[in-house]
PDB file of C-alpha atoms and ligand atoms in Angstrom:
ATOM      1  CA  UNK Z 148      -0.096   0.073   0.045  1.00 64.00           C
ATOM      2  CA  UNK Z 149       1.502   3.310  -1.030  1.00 76.00           C
ATOM      3  CA  UNK Z 150       0.371   6.412   0.902  1.00 86.00           C
ATOM      4  CA  UNK Z 151      -1.167   9.169  -1.258  1.00 91.00           C
ATOM      5  CA  UNK Z 152      -0.156  12.763  -0.655  1.00 94.00           C
ATOM      6  CA  UNK Z 153       3.594  11.866   0.369  1.00 97.00           C
ATOM      7  CA  UNK Z 154       6.071  14.617  -0.785  1.00 97.00           C
ATOM      8  CA  UNK Z 155       9.931  13.552  -0.532  1.00 98.00           C
ATOM      9  CA  UNK Z 156      12.175  16.543  -0.678  1.00 98.00           C
ATOM     10  CA  UNK Z 157      15.619  17.681   0.546  1.00 98.00           C
ATOM     11  CA  UNK Z 158      15.940  19.313   4.004  1.00 98.00           C
ATOM     12  CA  UNK Z 159      15.449  23.107   4.024  1.00 98.00           C
ATOM     13  CA  UNK Z 160      16.831  25.554   6.477  1.00 97.00           C
ATOM     14  CA  UNK Z 161      13.356  26.379   8.070  1.00 98.00           C
ATOM     15  CA  UNK Z 162      12.564  22.895   8.745  1.00 98.00           C
ATOM     16  CA  UNK Z 163      14.111  22.601  12.162  1.00 98.00           C
ATOM     17  CA  UNK Z 164      10.823  22.320  14.124  1.00 98.00           C
ATOM     18  CA  UNK Z 165       9.683  19.652  11.834  1.00 98.00           C
ATOM     19  CA  UNK Z 166      12.786  17.483  12.391  1.00 98.00           C
ATOM     20  CA  UNK Z 167      12.468  17.959  16.228  1.00 98.00           C
ATOM     21  CA  UNK Z 168       9.147  16.746  16.059  1.00 98.00           C
ATOM     22  CA  UNK Z 169       9.994  13.690  14.032  1.00 98.00           C
ATOM     23  CA  UNK Z 170      12.569  12.790  16.532  1.00 97.00           C
ATOM     24  CA  UNK Z 171      10.045  13.362  19.523  1.00 97.00           C
ATOM     25  CA  UNK Z 172       7.338  10.994  18.051  1.00 97.00           C
ATOM     26  CA  UNK Z 173       9.647   8.017  18.052  1.00 97.00           C
ATOM     27  CA  UNK Z 174       8.795   5.082  20.053  1.00 97.00           C
ATOM     28  CA  UNK Z 175      11.135   2.499  21.655  1.00 96.00           C
ATOM     29  CA  UNK Z 176      11.902   0.502  18.490  1.00 95.00           C
ATOM     30  CA  UNK Z 177      12.905   3.549  16.424  1.00 96.00           C
ATOM     31  CA  UNK Z 178      14.961   5.138  19.716  1.00 96.00           C
ATOM     32  CA  UNK Z 179      16.555   1.596  20.203  1.00 95.00           C
ATOM     33  CA  UNK Z 180      17.581   1.026  16.574  1.00 95.00           C
ATOM     34  CA  UNK Z 181      17.814   4.418  15.065  1.00 95.00           C
ATOM     35  CA  UNK Z 182      18.275   7.165  17.568  1.00 93.00           C
ATOM     36  CA  UNK Z 183      20.293   5.444  20.524  1.00 91.00           C
ATOM     37  CA  UNK Z 184      22.191   8.309  22.649  1.00 87.00           C
ATOM     38  CA  UNK Z 185      20.323  10.896  20.566  1.00 90.00           C
ATOM     39  CA  UNK Z 186      23.122  10.067  18.002  1.00 92.00           C
ATOM     40  CA  UNK Z 187      21.136  10.573  14.853  1.00 96.00           C
ATOM     41  CA  UNK Z 188      18.943  13.369  16.116  1.00 96.00           C
ATOM     42  CA  UNK Z 189      22.081  15.472  17.025  1.00 96.00           C
ATOM     43  CA  UNK Z 190      23.485  14.758  13.561  1.00 96.00           C
ATOM     44  CA  UNK Z 191      20.362  15.794  11.688  1.00 97.00           C
ATOM     45  CA  UNK Z 192      19.968  19.095  13.892  1.00 97.00           C
ATOM     46  CA  UNK Z 193      23.494  19.519  12.857  1.00 96.00           C
ATOM     47  CA  UNK Z 194      22.143  20.516   9.273  1.00 97.00           C
ATOM     48  CA  UNK Z 195      20.814  23.714  10.565  1.00 97.00           C
ATOM     49  CA  UNK Z 196      23.938  24.864  12.316  1.00 96.00           C
ATOM     50  CA  UNK Z 197      25.759  24.428   9.001  1.00 94.00           C
ATOM     51  CA  UNK Z 198      27.717  21.229  10.257  1.00 92.00           C
ATOM     52  CA  UNK Z 199      26.828  18.879   7.496  1.00 95.00           C
ATOM     53  CA  UNK Z 200      29.870  17.925   5.178  1.00 96.00           C
ATOM     54  CA  UNK Z 201      29.423  15.217   2.347  1.00 97.00           C
ATOM     55  CA  UNK Z 202      25.930  14.601   3.693  1.00 98.00           C
ATOM     56  CA  UNK Z 203      22.424  14.863   2.020  1.00 98.00           C
ATOM     57  CA  UNK Z 204      19.195  14.435   3.810  1.00 98.00           C
ATOM     58  CA  UNK Z 205      15.868  13.937   2.556  1.00 98.00           C
ATOM     59  CA  UNK Z 206      12.440  14.106   4.462  1.00 98.00           C
ATOM     60  CA  UNK Z 207       8.899  12.801   3.787  1.00 98.00           C
ATOM     61  CA  UNK Z 208       6.330  15.213   4.326  1.00 98.00           C
ATOM     62  CA  UNK Z 209       2.440  14.162   4.846  1.00 98.00           C
ATOM     63  CA  UNK Z 210      -0.027  16.497   6.085  1.00 96.00           C
ATOM     64  CA  UNK Z 211       2.315  19.150   7.212  1.00 97.00           C
ATOM     65  CA  UNK Z 212       4.389  16.453   9.253  1.00 98.00           C
ATOM     66  CA  UNK Z 213       7.857  15.031   8.745  1.00 98.00           C
ATOM     67  CA  UNK Z 214       6.891  11.401   8.624  1.00 98.00           C
ATOM     68  CA  UNK Z 215      10.028   9.901   7.209  1.00 98.00           C
ATOM     69  CA  UNK Z 216      13.787  10.499   6.795  1.00 98.00           C
ATOM     70  CA  UNK Z 217      16.684   9.355   4.934  1.00 98.00           C
ATOM     71  CA  UNK Z 218      20.144  10.515   4.595  1.00 98.00           C
ATOM     72  CA  UNK Z 219      23.542   9.571   3.110  1.00 98.00           C
ATOM     73  CA  UNK Z 220      26.989  10.443   4.487  1.00 98.00           C
ATOM     74  CA  UNK Z 221      30.666  10.344   3.251  1.00 98.00           C
ATOM     75  CA  UNK Z 222      29.506  11.507  -0.179  1.00 98.00           C
ATOM     76  CA  UNK Z 223      33.170  12.331  -1.060  1.00 98.00           C
ATOM     77  CA  UNK Z 224      33.674   8.401  -1.486  1.00 97.00           C
ATOM     78  CA  UNK Z 225      32.208   6.224  -4.105  1.00 97.00           C
ATOM     79  CA  UNK Z 226      30.096   4.160  -1.854  1.00 98.00           C
ATOM     80  CA  UNK Z 227      28.421   6.313   0.653  1.00 98.00           C
ATOM     81  CA  UNK Z 228      26.530   5.062   3.947  1.00 98.00           C
ATOM     82  CA  UNK Z 229      22.887   5.203   4.653  1.00 98.00           C
ATOM     83  CA  UNK Z 230      20.346   5.837   7.455  1.00 98.00           C
ATOM     84  CA  UNK Z 231      16.674   5.827   7.490  1.00 98.00           C
ATOM     85  CA  UNK Z 232      13.445   6.121   9.946  1.00 98.00           C
ATOM     86  CA  UNK Z 233       9.997   6.366   9.408  1.00 98.00           C
ATOM     87  CA  UNK Z 234       7.275   7.811  11.814  1.00 98.00           C
ATOM     88  CA  UNK Z 235       5.457   5.255  14.095  1.00 98.00           C
ATOM     89  CA  UNK Z 236       1.960   5.713  12.805  1.00 97.00           C
ATOM     90  CA  UNK Z 237       3.047   5.201   8.949  1.00 97.00           C
ATOM     91  CA  UNK Z 238       5.550   2.065   9.280  1.00 97.00           C
ATOM     92  CA  UNK Z 239       4.671  -0.957   7.097  1.00 96.00           C
ATOM     93  CA  UNK Z 240       3.141   1.256   4.344  1.00 96.00           C
ATOM     94  CA  UNK Z 241       6.083   1.090   1.966  1.00 97.00           C
ATOM     95  CA  UNK Z 242       7.074   4.584   2.881  1.00 98.00           C
ATOM     96  CA  UNK Z 243      10.623   3.025   3.642  1.00 98.00           C
ATOM     97  CA  UNK Z 244      10.850   1.508   0.152  1.00 98.00           C
ATOM     98  CA  UNK Z 245       9.945   4.774  -1.354  1.00 98.00           C
ATOM     99  CA  UNK Z 246      12.851   6.776   0.825  1.00 98.00           C
ATOM    100  CA  UNK Z 247      15.244   3.934  -0.057  1.00 98.00           C
ATOM    101  CA  UNK Z 248      14.493   4.449  -3.632  1.00 98.00           C
ATOM    102  CA  UNK Z 249      14.916   8.399  -3.596  1.00 98.00           C
ATOM    103  CA  UNK Z 250      18.666   7.523  -2.077  1.00 98.00           C
ATOM    104  CA  UNK Z 251      19.564   4.965  -4.334  1.00 98.00           C
ATOM    105  CA  UNK Z 252      18.365   7.194  -7.459  1.00 98.00           C
ATOM    106  CA  UNK Z 253      20.421   9.997  -6.223  1.00 98.00           C
ATOM    107  CA  UNK Z 254      23.449   7.742  -5.680  1.00 98.00           C
ATOM    108  CA  UNK Z 255      23.163   6.189  -9.376  1.00 97.00           C
ATOM    109  CA  UNK Z 256      22.680   9.801 -10.812  1.00 97.00           C
ATOM    110  CA  UNK Z 257      25.765  10.747  -9.131  1.00 97.00           C
ATOM    111  CA  UNK Z 258      27.684   7.872 -10.939  1.00 96.00           C
ATOM    112  CA  UNK Z 259      28.587   6.260  -7.486  1.00 97.00           C
ATOM    113  CA  UNK Z 260      29.170   2.598  -7.168  1.00 97.00           C
ATOM    114  CA  UNK Z 261      26.628   1.608  -4.421  1.00 98.00           C
ATOM    115  CA  UNK Z 262      25.483   2.039  -0.833  1.00 98.00           C
ATOM    116  CA  UNK Z 263      26.395   0.563   2.674  1.00 98.00           C
ATOM    117  CA  UNK Z 264      24.683   0.283   5.899  1.00 98.00           C
ATOM    118  CA  UNK Z 265      24.600  -1.212   9.037  1.00 97.00           C
ATOM    119  CA  UNK Z 266      21.745  -2.433  11.171  1.00 97.00           C
ATOM    120  CA  UNK Z 267      21.118  -4.155  14.726  1.00 97.00           C
ATOM    121  CA  UNK Z 268      21.209  -7.893  14.589  1.00 97.00           C
ATOM    122  CA  UNK Z 269      17.398  -7.727  16.372  1.00 97.00           C
ATOM    123  CA  UNK Z 270      16.002  -5.091  13.693  1.00 97.00           C
ATOM    124  CA  UNK Z 271      14.111  -7.483  11.666  1.00 97.00           C
ATOM    125  CA  UNK Z 272      12.028  -4.983  10.133  1.00 97.00           C
ATOM    126  CA  UNK Z 273      15.036  -3.155   8.873  1.00 98.00           C
ATOM    127  CA  UNK Z 274      16.745  -6.177   7.600  1.00 98.00           C
ATOM    128  CA  UNK Z 275      13.346  -6.973   5.767  1.00 98.00           C
ATOM    129  CA  UNK Z 276      13.555  -3.575   4.050  1.00 98.00           C
ATOM    130  CA  UNK Z 277      16.988  -3.755   3.199  1.00 98.00           C
ATOM    131  CA  UNK Z 278      16.873  -7.248   1.528  1.00 98.00           C
ATOM    132  CA  UNK Z 279      13.624  -6.321  -0.243  1.00 98.00           C
ATOM    133  CA  UNK Z 280      15.408  -3.390  -1.748  1.00 98.00           C
ATOM    134  CA  UNK Z 281      18.394  -5.680  -2.862  1.00 98.00           C
ATOM    135  CA  UNK Z 282      20.994  -5.332  -0.412  1.00 98.00           C
ATOM    136  CA  UNK Z 283      23.421  -8.097   0.243  1.00 98.00           C
ATOM    137  CA  UNK Z 284      23.885  -9.037   3.599  1.00 98.00           C
ATOM    138  CA  UNK Z 285      27.799  -9.102   4.187  1.00 98.00           C
ATOM    139  CA  UNK Z 286      28.401 -10.280   7.779  1.00 98.00           C
ATOM    140  CA  UNK Z 287      29.293  -8.640  11.022  1.00 98.00           C
ATOM    141  CA  UNK Z 288      30.551  -5.109  11.008  1.00 97.00           C
ATOM    142  CA  UNK Z 289      33.195  -4.062  13.581  1.00 97.00           C
ATOM    143  CA  UNK Z 290      30.462  -1.966  15.208  1.00 95.00           C
ATOM    144  CA  UNK Z 291      28.780  -5.356  16.154  1.00 96.00           C
ATOM    145  CA  UNK Z 292      25.854  -4.448  13.610  1.00 97.00           C
ATOM    146  CA  UNK Z 293      25.174  -6.394  10.613  1.00 98.00           C
ATOM    147  CA  UNK Z 294      26.624  -5.047   7.590  1.00 98.00           C
ATOM    148  CA  UNK Z 295      24.594  -4.371   4.273  1.00 98.00           C
ATOM    149  CA  UNK Z 296      25.779  -3.495   0.953  1.00 98.00           C
ATOM    150  CA  UNK Z 297      24.100  -2.489  -2.414  1.00 98.00           C
ATOM    151  CA  UNK Z 298      26.264  -2.681  -5.693  1.00 97.00           C
ATOM    152  CA  UNK Z 299      25.231  -1.002  -8.698  1.00 95.00           C
ATOM    153  CA  UNK Z 300      26.085  -2.586 -12.368  1.00 88.00           C
ATOM    154  CA  UNK Z 301      28.612  -0.839 -14.024  1.00 78.00           C
TER     155      UNK Z 301
HETATM  156  C1  COA V  18      12.784  -0.225   9.104  1.00 72.20           C
HETATM  157  C2  COA V  18      11.853   0.862   8.687  1.00 72.20           C
HETATM  158  C3  COA V  18      12.813   2.318   8.127  1.00 72.20           C
HETATM  159  C4  COA V  18      11.055   0.398   7.482  1.00 72.20           C
HETATM  160  O1  COA V  18      10.049   1.264   7.007  1.00 72.20           O
HETATM  161  P1  COA V  18       8.614   1.027   6.615  1.00 72.20           P
HETATM  162  O2  COA V  18       8.097   2.230   5.783  1.00 72.20           O
HETATM  163  O3  COA V  18       8.101   0.351   7.671  1.00 72.20           O
HETATM  164  O4  COA V  18       9.046  -0.305   5.887  1.00 72.20           O
HETATM  165  P2  COA V  18       8.288  -0.774   4.202  1.00 72.20           P
HETATM  166  O5  COA V  18       6.552  -0.640   4.695  1.00 72.20           O
HETATM  167  O6  COA V  18       8.714  -0.094   3.151  1.00 72.20           O
HETATM  168  O7  COA V  18       8.605  -2.246   4.043  1.00 72.20           O
HETATM  169  C5  COA V  18       9.390  -2.515   3.005  1.00 72.20           C
HETATM  170  C6  COA V  18       9.992  -4.082   3.378  1.00 72.20           C
HETATM  171  O8  COA V  18      10.359  -4.264   4.420  1.00 72.20           O
HETATM  172  C7  COA V  18       9.965  -5.493   5.121  1.00 72.20           C
HETATM  173  N1  COA V  18       9.274  -5.550   6.247  1.00 72.20           N
HETATM  174  C8  COA V  18       8.281  -4.415   6.469  1.00 72.20           C
HETATM  175  N2  COA V  18       7.957  -4.355   8.000  1.00 72.20           N
HETATM  176  C9  COA V  18       8.388  -5.902   8.393  1.00 72.20           C
HETATM  177  C10 COA V  18       8.626  -6.461   9.484  1.00 72.20           C
HETATM  178  N3  COA V  18       7.907  -6.100  10.561  1.00 72.20           N
HETATM  179  N4  COA V  18       9.409  -7.850   9.347  1.00 72.20           N
HETATM  180  C11 COA V  18      10.085  -8.006   8.710  1.00 72.20           C
HETATM  181  N5  COA V  18      10.007  -7.374   7.388  1.00 72.20           N
HETATM  182  C12 COA V  18       9.434  -6.429   7.218  1.00 72.20           C
HETATM  183  C13 COA V  18       9.079  -6.169   3.824  1.00 72.20           C
HETATM  184  O9  COA V  18       9.761  -6.966   3.197  1.00 72.20           O
HETATM  185  C14 COA V  18       8.587  -4.866   3.221  1.00 72.20           C
HETATM  186  O10 COA V  18       8.332  -5.248   1.780  1.00 72.20           O
HETATM  187  P3  COA V  18       6.966  -6.047   1.255  1.00 72.20           P
HETATM  188  O11 COA V  18       6.066  -5.378   1.956  1.00 72.20           O
HETATM  189  O12 COA V  18       6.779  -5.460  -0.106  1.00 72.20           O
HETATM  190  O13 COA V  18       7.365  -7.175   1.419  1.00 72.20           O
HETATM  191  C15 COA V  18      10.551   1.555   9.671  1.00 72.20           C
HETATM  192  O14 COA V  18      10.252   0.652   9.944  1.00 72.20           O
HETATM  193  C16 COA V  18      11.377   2.099  10.685  1.00 72.20           C
HETATM  194  O15 COA V  18      11.588   3.670  10.753  1.00 72.20           O
HETATM  195  N6  COA V  18      12.061   1.551  11.977  1.00 72.20           N
HETATM  196  C17 COA V  18      12.662   1.868  13.261  1.00 72.20           C
HETATM  197  C18 COA V  18      13.978   2.770  12.535  1.00 72.20           C
HETATM  198  C19 COA V  18      14.817   1.921  12.177  1.00 72.20           C
HETATM  199  O16 COA V  18      15.017   0.638  12.434  1.00 72.20           O
HETATM  200  N7  COA V  18      15.955   2.438  11.201  1.00 72.20           N
HETATM  201  C20 COA V  18      16.772   1.771  10.395  1.00 72.20           C
HETATM  202  C21 COA V  18      17.880   1.479  11.491  1.00 72.20           C
HETATM  203  S1  COA V  18      19.309   0.680  10.638  1.00 72.20           S
END
């Protein structure tokens, strides 16, 4: 099921309140798997302080709310890293797939080679999404998370 009326666009300078509200609505799963120790919220808010280097961030908007987030970093490398989160009330409706597509379309148009990500071994929903999107499970990353790689054809 795709949600009608979703817009996906890059972060803009006056989006701070939308981003803060997105992180505040997160429940236990998202906080545990995506925003442990406020790491991802801190980094996202860094955008507004001009701290981003080699990063691109998109939000999904629905009825005036930020309901999804995907970002890439290390864009000075041929294979950047990806992070993603979806609002509690819209999980399981294929917004995650739309956001993954936005990021991979961007990476392809930049002529890069693929995308890397890691996820917690217990994050079965995340793993389901990545495998659905064609990512290969590569084994354990040195962080203790599971490493996934998407490779583009040359
Ligand atoms: C992981 C997350 C981004 C997925 O987004 P989503 O919009 O809920 O996922 P989608 O509806 O697009 O699902 C895509 C695919 O994931 C898989 N999937 C979805 N929910 C699943 C579940 N509960 N268990 C296993 N696989 C699941 C399915 O294969 C699905 O595709 P299909 O329905 O066509 O078979 C979202 O649930 C989330 O924000 N989770 C908390 C934060 C997080 O874990 N971020 C990633 C950290 S690495």
